[in-house]
CSV table of C-alpha atoms and ligand atoms in Angstrom, one decimal:
chain,number,residue,atom,x,y,z
V,136,MET,CA,-5.9,3.0,-6.4
V,137,LYS,CA,-4.2,1.8,-3.2
V,138,GLY,CA,-2.6,-1.6,-2.6
V,139,ILE,CA,-3.5,-3.5,0.6
V,140,CYS,CA,-1.8,-6.3,2.4
V,141,ILE,CA,-4.0,-8.2,4.9
V,142,LEU,CA,-2.1,-10.0,7.6
V,143,GLY,CA,-4.4,-12.8,8.9
V,144,SER,CA,-6.8,-12.7,6.0
V,145,THR,CA,-8.6,-15.9,7.0
V,146,GLY,CA,-9.6,-14.7,10.4
V,147,SER,CA,-12.7,-12.9,11.5
V,148,ILE,CA,-11.2,-9.4,10.9
V,149,GLY,CA,-9.5,-10.6,7.7
V,150,VAL,CA,-12.8,-11.9,6.2
V,151,SER,CA,-14.6,-8.7,7.1
V,152,THR,CA,-11.8,-6.6,5.6
V,153,LEU,CA,-12.1,-8.4,2.3
V,154,ASP,CA,-15.9,-8.0,2.4
V,155,VAL,CA,-15.4,-4.2,2.6
V,156,VAL,CA,-12.6,-4.1,0.1
V,157,ALA,CA,-14.7,-6.0,-2.4
V,158,ARG,CA,-17.2,-3.2,-2.3
V,159,HIS,CA,-14.6,-0.7,-3.5
V,160,PRO,CA,-12.6,-2.2,-6.4
V,161,ASP,CA,-11.9,1.3,-7.6
V,162,HIS,CA,-10.2,2.2,-4.3
V,163,TYR,CA,-8.3,-1.0,-3.3
V,164,ARG,CA,-6.3,-3.7,-5.0
V,165,VAL,CA,-5.3,-6.7,-2.9
V,166,VAL,CA,-1.5,-7.1,-3.0
V,167,ALA,CA,-1.0,-9.8,-0.4
V,168,LEU,CA,-2.9,-12.2,1.8
V,169,THR,CA,-1.5,-14.2,4.7
V,170,ALA,CA,-2.8,-17.1,6.8
V,171,HIS,CA,-1.7,-19.8,9.2
V,172,ASN,CA,-3.9,-22.9,8.9
V,173,ASN,CA,-7.0,-22.4,6.9
V,174,LEU,CA,-5.8,-23.2,3.3
V,175,ASP,CA,-9.3,-23.7,2.0
V,176,ARG,CA,-10.4,-20.2,2.9
V,177,LEU,CA,-7.1,-18.7,1.7
V,178,PHE,CA,-7.6,-20.5,-1.6
V,179,GLU,CA,-11.2,-19.1,-2.0
V,180,GLN,CA,-9.8,-15.7,-1.2
V,181,CYS,CA,-7.0,-16.0,-3.8
V,182,VAL,CA,-9.6,-17.1,-6.5
V,183,SER,CA,-11.8,-14.1,-5.7
V,184,HIS,CA,-9.2,-11.4,-5.1
V,185,ARG,CA,-6.2,-12.4,-7.2
V,186,PRO,CA,-3.5,-11.1,-4.9
V,187,GLY,CA,0.1,-10.8,-6.1
V,188,TYR,CA,1.3,-12.8,-3.0
V,189,ALA,CA,-0.1,-15.4,-0.6
V,190,VAL,CA,1.9,-16.1,2.5
V,191,LEU,CA,1.8,-19.1,4.9
V,192,LEU,CA,3.8,-19.7,8.0
V,193,GLN,CA,5.1,-23.2,7.1
V,194,GLU,CA,6.9,-24.1,3.9
V,195,GLU,CA,5.1,-27.5,3.6
V,196,LYS,CA,1.8,-25.8,3.5
V,197,ALA,CA,3.1,-23.2,1.1
V,198,ALA,CA,4.3,-26.0,-1.2
V,199,GLU,CA,0.9,-27.7,-1.1
V,200,PHE,CA,-0.8,-24.4,-1.7
V,201,ARG,CA,1.4,-23.5,-4.7
V,202,GLU,CA,0.4,-26.7,-6.3
V,203,ARG,CA,-3.3,-26.1,-5.7
V,204,LEU,CA,-3.0,-22.6,-7.3
V,205,ARG,CA,-1.1,-24.1,-10.3
V,206,LEU,CA,-3.9,-26.6,-10.9
V,207,ARG,CA,-6.4,-23.8,-10.8
V,208,GLY,CA,-4.4,-21.8,-13.4
V,209,LEU,CA,-3.3,-19.3,-10.8
V,210,ALA,CA,0.4,-19.9,-10.9
V,211,GLU,CA,1.0,-16.1,-11.2
V,212,ILE,CA,0.2,-15.7,-7.4
V,213,GLU,CA,3.5,-16.0,-5.7
V,214,VAL,CA,3.4,-18.2,-2.6
V,215,LEU,CA,5.9,-17.4,0.2
V,216,SER,CA,6.4,-18.9,3.6
V,217,GLY,CA,7.9,-17.9,7.0
V,218,LEU,CA,7.8,-15.1,9.4
V,219,ARG,CA,10.3,-13.1,7.4
V,220,ALA,CA,8.0,-13.3,4.3
V,221,LEU,CA,5.2,-11.7,6.5
V,222,GLU,CA,7.5,-8.8,7.2
V,223,ASP,CA,8.4,-8.6,3.5
V,224,VAL,CA,4.9,-8.4,2.1
V,225,ALA,CA,3.9,-5.8,4.8
V,226,SER,CA,6.7,-3.6,3.5
V,227,LEU,CA,6.3,-4.0,-0.3
V,228,PRO,CA,6.5,-0.7,-2.2
V,229,GLU,CA,3.1,-1.4,-3.9
V,230,VAL,CA,1.5,-1.8,-0.5
V,231,ASP,CA,-0.1,1.4,0.9
V,232,ALA,CA,-2.2,0.0,3.7
V,233,VAL,CA,-1.6,-3.0,5.9
V,234,MET,CA,-4.4,-4.6,7.9
V,235,ALA,CA,-2.8,-6.0,11.0
V,236,ALA,CA,-5.2,-8.8,11.8
V,237,ILE,CA,-3.1,-11.7,13.0
V,238,VAL,CA,-4.1,-12.8,16.5
V,239,GLY,CA,-1.7,-12.5,19.4
V,240,GLY,CA,2.0,-11.8,19.7
V,241,ALA,CA,2.7,-13.6,16.4
V,242,GLY,CA,1.6,-10.4,14.7
V,243,LEU,CA,4.2,-8.2,16.4
V,244,LEU,CA,7.1,-8.4,13.9
V,245,PRO,CA,5.0,-8.0,10.7
V,246,THR,CA,2.9,-5.2,12.1
V,247,LEU,CA,6.1,-3.5,13.2
V,248,ALA,CA,7.6,-3.9,9.7
V,249,ALA,CA,4.5,-2.1,8.3
V,250,ALA,CA,5.0,0.7,10.8
V,251,LYS,CA,8.7,1.0,10.0
V,252,ALA,CA,7.9,1.1,6.3
V,253,GLY,CA,5.6,4.1,6.9
V,254,LYS,CA,2.4,2.4,5.7
V,255,ASN,CA,-1.1,3.2,6.7
V,256,VAL,CA,-1.3,0.6,9.5
V,257,LEU,CA,-4.8,-0.5,10.2
V,258,LEU,CA,-4.4,-2.0,13.6
V,259,ALA,CA,-6.7,-4.8,14.8
V,260,ASN,CA,-3.9,-6.8,16.4
V,261,LYS,CA,-3.9,-5.1,19.8
V,262,GLU,CA,-1.5,-7.7,21.4
V,263,ALA,CA,1.3,-6.4,19.2
V,264,LEU,CA,0.9,-2.8,20.4
V,265,VAL,CA,0.4,-3.9,24.1
V,266,MET,CA,3.6,-5.9,24.0
V,267,SER,CA,5.9,-3.4,22.4
V,268,GLY,CA,4.1,-0.1,23.5
V,269,PRO,CA,6.4,2.9,23.4
V,270,LEU,CA,8.8,1.2,21.0
V,271,PHE,CA,6.0,0.6,18.5
V,272,MET,CA,4.8,4.2,18.8
V,273,ALA,CA,8.3,5.5,18.4
V,274,GLU,CA,8.6,3.6,15.1
V,275,VAL,CA,5.3,5.1,13.9
V,276,MET,CA,6.5,8.6,14.7
V,277,LYS,CA,9.8,8.1,13.1
V,278,SER,CA,8.5,6.7,9.8
V,279,GLY,CA,5.4,8.9,9.6
V,280,ALA,CA,3.1,5.9,9.3
V,281,ASN,CA,-0.6,6.6,9.8
V,282,LEU,CA,-1.7,4.4,12.6
V,283,LEU,CA,-5.5,3.8,12.2
V,284,PRO,CA,-7.2,2.0,15.0
V,285,VAL,CA,-9.6,-0.8,13.9
V,286,ASP,CA,-10.5,-2.1,17.4
V,287,SER,CA,-14.1,-0.8,17.6
V,288,GLU,CA,-13.5,1.2,20.8
V,289,HIS,CA,-10.3,2.8,19.7
V,290,ASN,CA,-11.7,3.6,16.3
V,291,ALA,CA,-14.7,5.2,18.1
V,292,VAL,CA,-12.3,7.3,20.2
V,293,PHE,CA,-10.3,8.2,17.1
V,294,GLN,CA,-13.5,9.4,15.4
V,295,CYS,CA,-14.4,11.5,18.4
V,296,MET,CA,-11.0,13.2,18.4
V,297,PRO,CA,-10.5,16.7,16.9
V,298,ALA,CA,-10.2,17.0,13.1
V,299,ASN,CA,-6.8,16.1,11.7
V,300,TYR,CA,-5.9,14.0,14.8
V,301,HIS,CA,-3.1,11.6,14.5
V,302,ALA,CA,-2.6,8.6,16.8
V,303,GLY,CA,0.1,8.8,19.4
V,304,ARG,CA,-0.5,12.5,20.3
V,305,ARG,CA,-2.3,13.9,23.3
V,306,ALA,CA,-5.3,15.8,22.0
V,307,PRO,CA,-5.9,19.1,23.8
V,308,MET,CA,-8.7,19.3,26.5
V,309,VAL,CA,-9.4,15.6,26.6
V,310,ARG,CA,-10.3,14.8,30.2
V,311,ARG,CA,-11.1,11.1,29.9
V,312,ILE,CA,-11.5,8.3,27.5
V,313,LEU,CA,-14.5,6.2,28.2
V,314,LEU,CA,-14.0,2.7,26.8
V,315,THR,CA,-17.3,0.9,26.6
V,316,ALA,CA,-17.4,-2.9,27.3
V,317,SER,CA,-20.3,-5.3,26.7
V,318,GLY,CA,-19.3,-7.3,29.8
V,319,GLY,CA,-19.2,-10.5,27.7
V,320,PRO,CA,-21.3,-13.6,28.2
V,321,PHE,CA,-20.7,-13.8,32.0
V,322,LEU,CA,-21.6,-10.3,33.1
V,323,ASN,CA,-24.5,-11.6,35.1
V,324,LYS,CA,-23.5,-15.2,35.8
V,325,ARG,CA,-23.3,-16.3,39.4
V,326,LEU,CA,-19.7,-16.0,40.7
V,327,ASP,CA,-19.7,-19.5,42.1
V,328,GLU,CA,-20.6,-20.9,38.7
V,329,LEU,CA,-17.7,-19.3,36.8
V,330,HIS,CA,-15.2,-22.0,37.6
V,331,GLU,CA,-17.2,-24.5,35.6
V,332,VAL,CA,-17.9,-22.7,32.4
V,333,SER,CA,-16.8,-24.4,29.1
V,334,PRO,CA,-14.9,-22.9,26.2
V,335,GLU,CA,-18.2,-23.0,24.2
V,336,GLN,CA,-20.0,-20.9,26.7
V,337,ALA,CA,-17.0,-18.5,26.9
V,338,CYS,CA,-17.0,-18.1,23.1
V,339,ALA,CA,-20.7,-17.4,22.8
V,340,HIS,CA,-20.5,-13.6,22.9
V,341,PRO,CA,-23.8,-11.8,23.2
V,342,ASN,CA,-23.1,-9.1,20.5
V,343,TRP,CA,-20.1,-9.9,18.4
V,344,VAL,CA,-18.9,-12.9,16.4
V,345,MET,CA,-15.1,-13.1,16.7
V,346,GLY,CA,-12.1,-15.4,16.7
V,347,ARG,CA,-11.9,-17.8,19.7
V,348,LYS,CA,-9.0,-16.1,21.5
V,349,ILE,CA,-10.6,-12.6,21.6
V,350,SER,CA,-13.9,-14.2,22.6
V,351,VAL,CA,-12.4,-15.8,25.7
V,352,ASP,CA,-10.7,-12.4,26.4
V,353,SER,CA,-14.1,-10.8,26.2
V,354,ALA,CA,-15.5,-13.3,28.7
V,355,THR,CA,-12.6,-12.7,31.2
V,356,MET,CA,-12.6,-8.9,30.3
V,357,MET,CA,-8.9,-9.2,29.5
V,358,ASN,CA,-9.9,-7.9,26.2
V,359,LYS,CA,-10.9,-4.6,27.9
V,360,GLY,CA,-7.8,-4.7,29.9
V,361,LEU,CA,-5.6,-5.0,26.8
V,362,GLU,CA,-7.8,-2.2,25.3
V,363,VAL,CA,-7.0,0.1,28.3
V,364,ILE,CA,-3.3,-0.4,27.6
V,365,GLU,CA,-4.0,0.1,23.8
V,366,ALA,CA,-5.8,3.4,24.5
V,367,CYS,CA,-3.1,4.7,26.8
V,368,LEU,CA,-0.6,4.2,23.9
V,369,LEU,CA,-2.8,5.3,20.9
V,370,PHE,CA,-4.0,8.4,22.6
V,371,ASP,CA,-1.1,9.2,24.9
V,372,MET,CA,-3.2,9.1,28.0
V,373,PRO,CA,-2.3,8.0,31.6
V,374,PRO,CA,-4.3,5.0,32.8
V,375,GLU,CA,-6.1,7.1,35.4
V,376,GLN,CA,-7.8,9.0,32.5
V,377,VAL,CA,-9.0,5.8,30.7
V,378,GLN,CA,-12.2,4.6,32.3
V,379,VAL,CA,-14.1,1.4,31.5
V,380,VAL,CA,-17.8,1.7,31.2
V,381,VAL,CA,-19.9,-1.5,31.0
V,382,HIS,CA,-22.6,-0.9,28.3
V,383,PRO,CA,-24.3,-4.2,27.5
V,384,GLN,CA,-25.9,-3.1,24.2
V,385,SER,CA,-22.6,-2.4,22.4
V,386,VAL,CA,-24.2,0.5,20.5
V,387,ILE,CA,-21.9,3.2,21.8
V,388,HIS,CA,-18.5,2.0,20.9
V,389,SER,CA,-16.6,4.5,23.1
V,390,MET,CA,-16.6,8.1,24.1
V,391,VAL,CA,-14.3,11.1,24.7
V,392,ASP,CA,-14.9,13.4,27.6
V,393,TYR,CA,-13.6,16.9,27.0
V,394,GLY,CA,-12.7,19.5,29.7
V,395,ASP,CA,-15.6,21.8,28.7
V,396,GLY,CA,-18.1,19.1,29.7
V,397,THR,CA,-18.8,17.8,26.2
V,398,VAL,CA,-18.9,14.0,25.8
V,399,LEU,CA,-18.6,12.8,22.2
V,400,ALA,CA,-19.7,9.2,21.5
V,401,GLN,CA,-19.5,7.1,18.3
V,402,MET,CA,-22.5,4.8,17.8
V,403,GLY,CA,-23.4,2.1,15.3
V,404,ASN,CA,-24.4,-1.5,15.1
V,405,PRO,CA,-21.9,-4.0,16.4
V,406,ASP,CA,-20.4,-4.8,13.0
V,407,MET,CA,-16.6,-4.7,12.6
V,408,ARG,CA,-17.0,-3.6,9.0
V,409,ILE,CA,-17.8,-0.1,10.3
V,410,PRO,CA,-14.4,0.6,11.9
V,411,ILE,CA,-12.7,-1.4,9.1
V,412,ALA,CA,-14.3,0.8,6.4
V,413,HIS,CA,-13.5,3.9,8.4
V,414,ALA,CA,-9.8,3.0,8.6
V,415,LEU,CA,-9.7,1.9,4.9
V,416,ALA,CA,-11.4,5.1,3.7
V,417,TRP,CA,-9.6,7.5,6.1
V,418,PRO,CA,-9.5,10.5,5.9
V,419,GLU,CA,-12.7,10.1,3.8
V,420,ARG,CA,-15.6,7.7,4.3
V,421,PHE,CA,-17.1,5.0,2.1
V,422,GLU,CA,-19.8,2.3,2.5
V,423,SER,CA,-19.1,-0.6,4.8
V,424,GLY,CA,-22.1,-2.8,4.1
V,425,ALA,CA,-23.4,-2.5,7.7
V,426,GLU,CA,-27.1,-2.1,8.4
V,427,PRO,CA,-28.2,1.4,9.6
V,428,LEU,CA,-28.6,1.7,13.3
V,429,ASP,CA,-32.3,1.3,14.4
V,430,LEU,CA,-32.5,3.2,17.7
V,431,PHE,CA,-36.1,2.2,18.3
V,432,ALA,CA,-35.1,-1.4,18.1
V,433,VAL,CA,-32.3,-0.7,20.6
V,434,GLY,CA,-34.7,1.0,22.9
V,435,GLN,CA,-32.4,1.7,25.8
V,436,LEU,CA,-28.7,2.3,26.5
V,437,ASN,CA,-27.5,1.2,29.9
V,438,PHE,CA,-24.2,1.9,31.7
V,439,ARG,CA,-22.6,0.5,34.9
V,440,ALA,CA,-19.2,0.4,36.6
V,441,PRO,CA,-17.0,-2.6,35.9
V,442,ASP,CA,-16.7,-5.2,38.6
V,443,PHE,CA,-13.0,-5.8,39.4
V,444,GLU,CA,-13.8,-8.7,41.6
V,445,ARG,CA,-15.6,-10.7,39.0
V,446,PHE,CA,-13.1,-9.7,36.4
V,447,PRO,CA,-9.6,-9.7,38.0
V,448,ASN,CA,-8.0,-9.5,34.6
V,449,LEU,CA,-9.1,-5.9,34.3
V,450,ARG,CA,-7.2,-5.1,37.6
V,451,LEU,CA,-4.1,-6.9,36.3
V,452,ALA,CA,-4.1,-5.0,33.1
V,453,TYR,CA,-4.3,-1.6,35.0
V,454,GLU,CA,-1.4,-2.9,37.2
V,455,ALA,CA,0.6,-3.8,34.1
V,456,VAL,CA,0.2,-0.5,32.4
V,457,ARG,CA,1.1,1.4,35.6
V,458,ALA,CA,4.2,-0.8,36.0
V,459,GLY,CA,5.2,-0.2,32.4
V,460,GLY,CA,8.4,-1.7,31.0
V,461,ILE,CA,8.1,-5.4,30.2
V,462,MET,CA,4.9,-5.9,32.3
V,463,PRO,CA,2.3,-5.4,29.5
V,464,ALA,CA,4.3,-8.0,27.5
V,465,VAL,CA,4.4,-10.4,30.5
V,466,LEU,CA,0.6,-9.9,31.0
V,467,ASN,CA,-0.1,-10.5,27.3
V,468,ALA,CA,2.0,-13.6,27.0
V,469,ALA,CA,0.7,-15.3,30.2
V,470,ASN,CA,-2.8,-14.5,29.0
V,471,GLU,CA,-2.2,-16.1,25.6
V,472,VAL,CA,-0.9,-19.3,27.2
V,473,ALA,CA,-3.7,-19.3,29.7
V,474,VAL,CA,-6.4,-18.8,27.1
V,475,ALA,CA,-5.0,-21.5,24.8
V,476,ALA,CA,-4.9,-23.9,27.8
V,477,PHE,CA,-8.5,-23.1,28.7
V,478,LEU,CA,-9.6,-23.6,25.1
V,479,ASP,CA,-7.8,-27.0,25.3
V,480,GLN,CA,-9.7,-27.7,28.6
V,481,ARG,CA,-6.4,-28.0,30.4
V,482,ILE,CA,-7.2,-25.3,33.0
V,483,ARG,CA,-10.4,-23.8,34.3
V,484,PHE,CA,-11.8,-20.4,33.4
V,485,THR,CA,-11.1,-19.0,36.8
V,486,ALA,CA,-7.5,-20.2,36.7
V,487,ILE,CA,-6.8,-17.7,33.8
V,488,PRO,CA,-6.2,-14.7,36.1
V,489,THR,CA,-4.4,-16.8,38.7
V,490,LEU,CA,-1.9,-17.8,36.1
V,491,ILE,CA,-1.4,-14.3,34.8
V,492,GLU,CA,-0.9,-12.9,38.3
V,493,HIS,CA,1.6,-15.6,39.1
V,494,CYS,CA,3.7,-14.6,36.0
V,495,MET,CA,3.5,-10.9,36.9
V,496,GLN,CA,4.6,-11.5,40.4
V,497,GLU,CA,7.5,-13.9,39.6
V,498,ILE,CA,9.0,-12.0,36.7
V,499,VAL,CA,11.3,-9.2,37.7
V,500,PRO,CA,10.2,-5.9,36.2
V,501,ARG,CA,12.6,-4.1,33.9
V,502,PRO,CA,12.4,-1.3,31.3
V,503,VAL,CA,12.2,-2.2,27.6
V,504,ASP,CA,14.7,-0.7,25.3
V,505,SER,CA,14.5,-3.0,22.3
V,506,ILE,CA,12.2,-5.4,20.5
V,507,GLU,CA,14.6,-8.2,21.5
V,508,GLY,CA,13.9,-7.2,25.1
V,509,VAL,CA,10.1,-7.4,24.4
V,510,LEU,CA,10.5,-10.8,22.8
V,511,ALA,CA,12.7,-12.1,25.7
V,512,ALA,CA,10.0,-11.0,28.2
V,513,ASP,CA,7.4,-12.7,26.1
V,514,ARG,CA,9.3,-16.0,26.0
V,515,GLU,CA,10.0,-15.8,29.7
V,516,SER,CA,6.4,-15.3,30.6
V,517,ARG,CA,5.2,-18.0,28.2
V,518,SER,CA,7.6,-20.5,29.7
V,519,LEU,CA,6.7,-19.7,33.3
V,520,ALA,CA,3.0,-19.9,32.4
V,521,SER,CA,3.4,-23.3,30.8
V,522,GLN,CA,5.5,-24.6,33.8
V,523,PHE,CA,2.7,-23.4,36.2
V,524,ILE,CA,0.1,-25.3,34.1
V,525,ASN,CA,2.1,-28.4,34.1
V,526,GLN,CA,2.7,-28.3,37.9
V,527,THR,CA,-0.8,-27.4,38.9
V,528,GLY,CA,-2.8,-29.0,36.0
F,776,LIG,P1,-9.0,-15.0,14.2
F,776,LIG,O1,-8.5,-16.1,15.1
F,776,LIG,O2,-10.3,-15.2,13.6
F,776,LIG,O3,-7.9,-14.9,13.0
F,776,LIG,C1,-6.6,-14.8,13.2
F,776,LIG,C2,-5.8,-14.7,11.9
F,776,LIG,O4,-4.4,-14.8,12.3
F,776,LIG,C3,-6.0,-15.9,11.0
F,776,LIG,O5,-6.0,-15.4,9.6
F,776,LIG,C4,-4.8,-16.8,11.2
F,776,LIG,O6,-4.5,-17.6,10.1
F,776,LIG,C5,-3.7,-15.8,11.6
F,776,LIG,N1,-2.8,-16.4,12.5
F,776,LIG,C6,-3.0,-17.0,13.7
F,776,LIG,N2,-1.9,-17.4,14.3
F,776,LIG,C7,-0.9,-17.0,13.4
F,776,LIG,C8,0.6,-17.1,13.5
F,776,LIG,N3,1.2,-17.7,14.5
F,776,LIG,N4,1.3,-16.6,12.5
F,776,LIG,C9,0.7,-16.0,11.5
F,776,LIG,N5,-0.7,-15.9,11.3
F,776,LIG,C10,-1.4,-16.4,12.3
F,776,LIG,O7,-8.9,-13.7,15.0
F,776,LIG,P2,-9.7,-12.3,14.9
F,776,LIG,O8,-10.9,-12.4,15.7
F,776,LIG,O9,-9.8,-12.0,13.4
F,776,LIG,O10,-8.7,-11.3,15.6
F,776,LIG,C11,-7.6,-10.8,14.9
F,776,LIG,C12,-7.0,-9.7,15.7
F,776,LIG,O11,-7.9,-8.6,15.7
F,776,LIG,C13,-6.8,-10.0,17.2
F,776,LIG,O12,-5.6,-9.4,17.7
F,776,LIG,C14,-8.0,-9.4,17.9
F,776,LIG,O13,-7.7,-9.0,19.2
F,776,LIG,C15,-8.3,-8.2,17.0
F,776,LIG,N6,-9.7,-7.8,17.0
F,776,LIG,C16,-10.6,-8.6,16.6
F,776,LIG,C17,-12.0,-8.2,16.6
F,776,LIG,C18,-13.1,-9.1,16.1
F,776,LIG,O14,-14.2,-8.7,16.0
F,776,LIG,N7,-12.8,-10.3,15.6
F,776,LIG,C19,-12.3,-6.9,17.1
F,776,LIG,C20,-11.3,-6.1,17.6
F,776,LIG,C21,-10.0,-6.5,17.5
F,777,LIG,MG1,-12.6,-4.0,21.0
C-alpha cells in the first residue's frame, strides 16, 4: 500500500487522480489533499477519501474548514495552511507518491519539495519544471526521485522510451521527439477574428476538458510551447530535436522517432485518467476507467505543421528555451499574468503574445544558479507584465 499526496486535488487533474485512486483502494491510501478556493469540493473529497491532512493556502479558510470537518465528525483530519504546509505534506515519510497538480508557478516550491524528498513525483504542473528547469532536474537526480510525466504528451513519450527509462536522461538513438498538438479551438479561425475572441470561446477546447488557465494556453498554443521546454528537460533533448506536430484528433498523444527509422506512438482516447493511471501504477499498469479506443469511430488521423504566425507563443517558447537561464521563467510568468488578464477581460486574446514578447525583450537575460534566482525572475516578469497592462489597457 502506497501513500499519496495530491497537490491541487480540487482541480481537473486532481479530480481525475482521485477517480483513478478510488478504483485501487488496495494500492493507494490518500495521505494529503490540498486546495486553494474550492472548499466544497475539498470537503466532499475529505468525506470520501479520509486523508490524514487537508491543506489550504489561507489560514481563515483553514479555520472555517476545520470547523466544517468537526461538525461532520471528521476532526481527525488535520487541517493545515500556508505554502510551507504544502511543502511539508509533499515530504511526509508516509507519502510515497506526490501528484503535482497545482496550476502555475504557485506549484513550484511544493513540487520541488517532493523532488528533494525523493518521492515518486507525478508531474502535471509543467510550469514548475519550465521555470526551474535544470535546477529541478538536478534535485531529482540528487535525491533519486522518480519523475513520472503526467502531461499526456510527455507521458506518451515516456511510454515510447526504452524499457527501464528514467526521466532526465538522454535515451540512445532517439532522433526526434514528436509532440502532438490538437491546435486548440482556433486552429481554423480567420486570423482577423482572433482579436475579438472571448474567454468562453478560448476555454471551449475541442477534445479535452481542463482548467481555465491551461485551456487558454491551448488556444494560444503556449501550452505546446511550455511542453516543448518540458520535453527538452524531461528527455534531455535540444529544442531542435523536439518537433510540434498538429494532430487535431488528439488520439496519438506523442511519438518518439528513433535513428533506425522506427517511430513509436502512444495512442488512446483523450482522457487524462490514462496518463494518470500509468504514472500511478508505474512500473506496472492498472485500470484507469477510460473507454477503449474505437479506431473505426476515429476514422482518420491527420497531421500538419504548426503555424508560427497564427501562434506566436510557440515561437516565443522556442526562443526562451534556446536562450536558457531565466528566460523560460520570464516567459512563463508573463504568460500567467497575460492569461489571467485575458480571462478577466482586461486584455485581448491577441495581446497575450505581445505582452510576453515585451517582457522577454526588456528583462536582461542571466543564468540561473538558485531557486531564489528563479523566483526573482518570476517576480520581475510579473511586475513588468502588470505594468504593461496598466499602461496599455
Ligand atoms: P485547475 O485550475 O483545474 O486546478 C488547479 C488546482 O490548483 C486546484 O486544486 C487549485 O485549488 C490549486 N491552486 C490554484 N492556485 C493555487 C495556489 N496559488 N496555491 C495552491 N494551490 C493552488 O488546473 P488543472 O487543469 O487541473 O491543471 C493543473 C496542472 O496540470 C497545470 O499545471 C496544467 O498545466 C497541468 N495539466 C493539466 C491537464 C488537464 O487536462 N487539465 C493536462 C496536462 C497538464
Ligand atoms: Mg499536454
